[in-house]
């Protein structure tokens, strides 16, 4: 219901069960969460974290990735490179986002908070330890163009009809990617609507692109469009729209605002 | 994308990769798949299966179920009871559906086919072995009223925002339940559209009811409505519509029809 970037913004915007999490965030992390185009990559470096243990970033290449997954990842990763021109850093418009197995781990010290608050809970898309068995994905965001692209490899445990990916698994990735973009652009939001047209069944093992773009922002409402295609974009799997509504953290814990 | 009952109908309607699965179905199973109101419960009895190994039915009570889950299950299960009146069996309008960890296991001999065809694939909603960790659910269908109710307990591995169920996990259950009803009423179908309004965040551990009903059938299109509520129906979590399109099995394997 809430993407990872959404949670990142959510955690700095208010308290949770009386605990004001933004007080736990380092200055560097806060800058990242405010989506400055120059610090997004820093979030995954060890230097940000005041504790010895660092949350594992699940969006790193691993041995379960197919050659196609590696190739598309490498293509987008290259767009994130930093060049030095006239002694100044010059970055491309793309950023790779890290991915943890709980939203709460985006806060500084979140790995420790995670042990205190519902310690056994795990993010739905990162809840199976075996690499490649369920969701393998990486989100790249382009702030200037207000869009993002997710590279997604669908594992064998996501079956619906024999040999094919469950519609709910595809909906899960659409919610995740559109929610990430909405949170990146609008701060703390909650999914209010998902409207998904399924065009073609997706075989297990497929590597696909999930393209997500801002349609418009109207007051508290952020409208996002999303298409899932083959990596060469010749085949369309789904077309969808998503609506997110800006919220306070209190909304999650009982308040209506 | 395809519910379990959908797959059941799909498997008897045509071949798959050249294998005509209906040839593998027993007469009893075929009758079940034709949704006779008097044999649905027989599907889960051992006598139906010509092989020694019986697929495990995941919709049985287990130790992970909360008292609330047990209570709602018992209520609906009682509506499935058979009475003997004047020496004749008289059944209530409700039927409990079995639930396996692969769609293909609904075919006679499916447990063996499952070892031959993508043996390591698992149904998305039944892919975690630990009881209670992800999706605990049972679907009850009322053929006369063309509706079904699913009792669903959301486990700790379905997290989105901290302490709450991921919107994708809720979408997964909506696809599963509406797809089951559509397949029960219309035969082999594929999800064409899911349109979900999220009204309230759902805490991890919640037990909820997923109410699904036929709206209308127009040619190849089956329209289903769905609401997710608390077990006393006082709280609304989501409202949604789903559209399913009747297909041949060939559609899954490349044909457009």
PDB file of N, CA, C and O in Angstrom, chain A residues 98-134:
ATOM      1  N   UNK A  98      17.900   2.139  -3.172  1.00  0.00           N
ATOM      2  CA  UNK A  98      18.149   0.905  -2.417  1.00  0.00           C
ATOM      3  C   UNK A  98      16.814   0.256  -2.032  1.00  0.00           C
ATOM      4  O   UNK A  98      15.753   0.876  -2.131  1.00  0.00           O
ATOM      5  N   UNK A  99      16.871  -0.991  -1.599  1.00  0.00           N
ATOM      6  CA  UNK A  99      15.649  -1.732  -1.253  1.00  0.00           C
ATOM      7  C   UNK A  99      15.918  -2.631  -0.060  1.00  0.00           C
ATOM      8  O   UNK A  99      16.768  -3.521  -0.120  1.00  0.00           O
ATOM      9  N   UNK A 100      15.186  -2.386   1.039  1.00  0.00           N
ATOM     10  CA  UNK A 100      15.381  -3.166   2.254  1.00  0.00           C
ATOM     11  C   UNK A 100      14.205  -4.107   2.488  1.00  0.00           C
ATOM     12  O   UNK A 100      13.206  -4.031   1.781  1.00  0.00           O
ATOM     13  N   UNK A 101      14.318  -4.978   3.497  1.00  0.00           N
ATOM     14  CA  UNK A 101      13.224  -5.938   3.705  1.00  0.00           C
ATOM     15  C   UNK A 101      12.202  -5.482   4.758  1.00  0.00           C
ATOM     16  O   UNK A 101      11.345  -6.259   5.163  1.00  0.00           O
ATOM     17  N   UNK A 102      12.325  -4.213   5.171  1.00  0.00           N
ATOM     18  CA  UNK A 102      11.253  -3.569   5.941  1.00  0.00           C
ATOM     19  C   UNK A 102      11.306  -2.075   5.630  1.00  0.00           C
ATOM     20  O   UNK A 102      12.396  -1.487   5.549  1.00  0.00           O
ATOM     21  N   UNK A 103      10.165  -1.438   5.521  1.00  0.00           N
ATOM     22  CA  UNK A 103      10.128   0.001   5.249  1.00  0.00           C
ATOM     23  C   UNK A 103      10.830   0.778   6.345  1.00  0.00           C
ATOM     24  O   UNK A 103      11.487   1.787   6.092  1.00  0.00           O
ATOM     25  N   UNK A 104      10.698   0.303   7.551  1.00  0.00           N
ATOM     26  CA  UNK A 104      11.230   1.030   8.706  1.00  0.00           C
ATOM     27  C   UNK A 104      12.752   1.150   8.648  1.00  0.00           C
ATOM     28  O   UNK A 104      13.339   2.039   9.263  1.00  0.00           O
ATOM     29  N   UNK A 105      13.404   0.291   7.879  1.00  0.00           N
ATOM     30  CA  UNK A 105      14.868   0.331   7.813  1.00  0.00           C
ATOM     31  C   UNK A 105      15.396   1.537   7.029  1.00  0.00           C
ATOM     32  O   UNK A 105      16.599   1.761   6.971  1.00  0.00           O
ATOM     33  N   UNK A 106      14.504   2.316   6.411  1.00  0.00           N
ATOM     34  CA  UNK A 106      14.945   3.523   5.721  1.00  0.00           C
ATOM     35  C   UNK A 106      15.287   4.638   6.705  1.00  0.00           C
ATOM     36  O   UNK A 106      15.966   5.595   6.345  1.00  0.00           O
ATOM     37  N   UNK A 107      14.784   4.534   7.931  1.00  0.00           N
ATOM     38  CA  UNK A 107      15.132   5.531   8.954  1.00  0.00           C
ATOM     39  C   UNK A 107      16.522   5.230   9.498  1.00  0.00           C
ATOM     40  O   UNK A 107      16.938   4.070   9.547  1.00  0.00           O
ATOM     41  N   UNK A 108      17.245   6.265   9.896  1.00  0.00           N
ATOM     42  CA  UNK A 108      18.532   6.025  10.557  1.00  0.00           C
ATOM     43  C   UNK A 108      18.267   5.222  11.821  1.00  0.00           C
ATOM     44  O   UNK A 108      17.370   5.549  12.591  1.00  0.00           O
ATOM     45  N   UNK A 109      19.033   4.167  11.999  1.00  0.00           N
ATOM     46  CA  UNK A 109      18.791   3.305  13.152  1.00  0.00           C
ATOM     47  C   UNK A 109      17.608   2.390  12.936  1.00  0.00           C
ATOM     48  O   UNK A 109      17.207   1.660  13.845  1.00  0.00           O
ATOM     49  N   UNK A 110      17.070   2.390  11.718  1.00  0.00           N
ATOM     50  CA  UNK A 110      15.880   1.589  11.444  1.00  0.00           C
ATOM     51  C   UNK A 110      16.120   0.107  11.634  1.00  0.00           C
ATOM     52  O   UNK A 110      15.220  -0.638  12.013  1.00  0.00           O
ATOM     53  N   UNK A 111      17.368  -0.321  11.395  1.00  0.00           N
ATOM     54  CA  UNK A 111      17.685  -1.742  11.562  1.00  0.00           C
ATOM     55  C   UNK A 111      17.515  -2.142  13.026  1.00  0.00           C
ATOM     56  O   UNK A 111      17.147  -3.282  13.338  1.00  0.00           O
ATOM     57  N   UNK A 112      17.730  -1.184  13.916  1.00  0.00           N
ATOM     58  CA  UNK A 112      17.541  -1.471  15.348  1.00  0.00           C
ATOM     59  C   UNK A 112      16.072  -1.324  15.738  1.00  0.00           C
ATOM     60  O   UNK A 112      15.538  -2.129  16.495  1.00  0.00           O
ATOM     61  N   UNK A 113      15.420  -0.269  15.201  1.00  0.00           N
ATOM     62  CA  UNK A 113      13.976  -0.114  15.446  1.00  0.00           C
ATOM     63  C   UNK A 113      13.237  -1.360  14.989  1.00  0.00           C
ATOM     64  O   UNK A 113      12.290  -1.811  15.619  1.00  0.00           O
ATOM     65  N   UNK A 114      13.708  -1.928  13.870  1.00  0.00           N
ATOM     66  CA  UNK A 114      13.050  -3.094  13.294  1.00  0.00           C
ATOM     67  C   UNK A 114      13.053  -4.270  14.259  1.00  0.00           C
ATOM     68  O   UNK A 114      12.160  -5.111  14.236  1.00  0.00           O
ATOM     69  N   UNK A 115      14.073  -4.304  15.122  1.00  0.00           N
ATOM     70  CA  UNK A 115      14.147  -5.407  16.093  1.00  0.00           C
ATOM     71  C   UNK A 115      13.201  -5.167  17.268  1.00  0.00           C
ATOM     72  O   UNK A 115      12.863  -6.091  18.011  1.00  0.00           O
ATOM     73  N   UNK A 116      12.791  -3.912  17.443  1.00  0.00           N
ATOM     74  CA  UNK A 116      11.928  -3.556  18.581  1.00  0.00           C
ATOM     75  C   UNK A 116      10.449  -3.577  18.199  1.00  0.00           C
ATOM     76  O   UNK A 116       9.592  -3.898  19.015  1.00  0.00           O
ATOM     77  N   UNK A 117      10.142  -3.187  16.960  1.00  0.00           N
ATOM     78  CA  UNK A 117       8.747  -3.025  16.545  1.00  0.00           C
ATOM     79  C   UNK A 117       8.376  -4.165  15.596  1.00  0.00           C
ATOM     80  O   UNK A 117       8.876  -4.237  14.474  1.00  0.00           O
ATOM     81  N   UNK A 118       7.502  -5.062  16.050  1.00  0.00           N
ATOM     82  CA  UNK A 118       7.058  -6.198  15.230  1.00  0.00           C
ATOM     83  C   UNK A 118       8.246  -6.818  14.481  1.00  0.00           C
ATOM     84  O   UNK A 118       8.276  -6.877  13.256  1.00  0.00           O
ATOM     85  N   UNK A 119       9.185  -7.298  15.277  1.00  0.00           N
ATOM     86  CA  UNK A 119      10.483  -7.710  14.748  1.00  0.00           C
ATOM     87  C   UNK A 119      10.403  -8.769  13.656  1.00  0.00           C
ATOM     88  O   UNK A 119      11.290  -8.858  12.815  1.00  0.00           O
ATOM     89  N   UNK A 120       9.360  -9.573  13.663  1.00  0.00           N
ATOM     90  CA  UNK A 120       9.296 -10.665  12.688  1.00  0.00           C
ATOM     91  C   UNK A 120       8.571 -10.284  11.407  1.00  0.00           C
ATOM     92  O   UNK A 120       8.432 -11.122  10.501  1.00  0.00           O
ATOM     93  N   UNK A 121       8.082  -9.050  11.337  1.00  0.00           N
ATOM     94  CA  UNK A 121       7.409  -8.618  10.115  1.00  0.00           C
ATOM     95  C   UNK A 121       8.438  -8.430   8.999  1.00  0.00           C
ATOM     96  O   UNK A 121       9.594  -8.112   9.249  1.00  0.00           O
ATOM     97  N   UNK A 122       8.027  -8.687   7.759  1.00  0.00           N
ATOM     98  CA  UNK A 122       8.906  -8.482   6.600  1.00  0.00           C
ATOM     99  C   UNK A 122       8.107  -7.891   5.454  1.00  0.00           C
ATOM    100  O   UNK A 122       6.949  -8.227   5.263  1.00  0.00           O
ATOM    101  N   UNK A 123       8.792  -7.030   4.677  1.00  0.00           N
ATOM    102  CA  UNK A 123       8.171  -6.444   3.493  1.00  0.00           C
ATOM    103  C   UNK A 123       7.701  -7.549   2.549  1.00  0.00           C
ATOM    104  O   UNK A 123       8.457  -8.478   2.246  1.00  0.00           O
ATOM    105  N   UNK A 124       6.464  -7.429   2.085  1.00  0.00           N
ATOM    106  CA  UNK A 124       5.851  -8.470   1.261  1.00  0.00           C
ATOM    107  C   UNK A 124       6.726  -8.855   0.063  1.00  0.00           C
ATOM    108  O   UNK A 124       6.856 -10.036  -0.256  1.00  0.00           O
ATOM    109  N   UNK A 125       7.350  -7.867  -0.577  1.00  0.00           N
ATOM    110  CA  UNK A 125       8.122  -8.162  -1.795  1.00  0.00           C
ATOM    111  C   UNK A 125       9.525  -8.690  -1.515  1.00  0.00           C
ATOM    112  O   UNK A 125      10.242  -9.055  -2.443  1.00  0.00           O
ATOM    113  N   UNK A 126       9.928  -8.687  -0.221  1.00  0.00           N
ATOM    114  CA  UNK A 126      11.277  -9.171   0.128  1.00  0.00           C
ATOM    115  C   UNK A 126      11.190 -10.203   1.243  1.00  0.00           C
ATOM    116  O   UNK A 126      12.100 -10.305   2.059  1.00  0.00           O
ATOM    117  N   UNK A 127      10.117 -10.995   1.283  1.00  0.00           N
ATOM    118  CA  UNK A 127       9.897 -11.875   2.438  1.00  0.00           C
ATOM    119  C   UNK A 127      10.418 -13.305   2.259  1.00  0.00           C
ATOM    120  O   UNK A 127      10.335 -14.099   3.191  1.00  0.00           O
ATOM    121  N   UNK A 128      10.933 -13.628   1.089  1.00  0.00           N
ATOM    122  CA  UNK A 128      11.482 -14.966   0.856  1.00  0.00           C
ATOM    123  C   UNK A 128      12.996 -14.844   0.706  1.00  0.00           C
ATOM    124  O   UNK A 128      13.486 -14.066  -0.106  1.00  0.00           O
ATOM    125  N   UNK A 129      13.731 -15.606   1.524  1.00  0.00           N
ATOM    126  CA  UNK A 129      15.193 -15.451   1.545  1.00  0.00           C
ATOM    127  C   UNK A 129      15.872 -15.977   0.284  1.00  0.00           C
ATOM    128  O   UNK A 129      16.883 -15.448  -0.156  1.00  0.00           O
ATOM    129  N   UNK A 130      15.324 -17.037  -0.297  1.00  0.00           N
ATOM    130  CA  UNK A 130      15.987 -17.657  -1.448  1.00  0.00           C
ATOM    131  C   UNK A 130      16.035 -16.683  -2.630  1.00  0.00           C
ATOM    132  O   UNK A 130      15.003 -16.233  -3.126  1.00  0.00           O
ATOM    133  N   UNK A 131      17.247 -16.401  -3.099  1.00  0.00           N
ATOM    134  CA  UNK A 131      17.385 -15.462  -4.208  1.00  0.00           C
ATOM    135  C   UNK A 131      16.718 -16.006  -5.470  1.00  0.00           C
ATOM    136  O   UNK A 131      16.871 -17.165  -5.813  1.00  0.00           O
ATOM    137  N   UNK A 132      15.979 -15.122  -6.143  1.00  0.00           N
ATOM    138  CA  UNK A 132      15.373 -15.486  -7.427  1.00  0.00           C
ATOM    139  C   UNK A 132      14.046 -16.208  -7.324  1.00  0.00           C
ATOM    140  O   UNK A 132      13.373 -16.420  -8.331  1.00  0.00           O
ATOM    141  N   UNK A 133      13.626 -16.596  -6.110  1.00  0.00           N
ATOM    142  CA  UNK A 133      12.409 -17.405  -5.975  1.00  0.00           C
ATOM    143  C   UNK A 133      11.141 -16.580  -6.163  1.00  0.00           C
ATOM    144  O   UNK A 133      10.131 -17.086  -6.643  1.00  0.00           O
ATOM    145  N   UNK A 134      11.186 -15.293  -5.764  1.00  0.00           N
ATOM    146  CA  UNK A 134       9.965 -14.473  -5.869  1.00  0.00           C
ATOM    147  C   UNK A 134      10.255 -13.197  -6.670  1.00  0.00           C
ATOM    148  O   UNK A 134      10.335 -13.246  -7.884  1.00  0.00           O
TER     149      UNK A 134
END
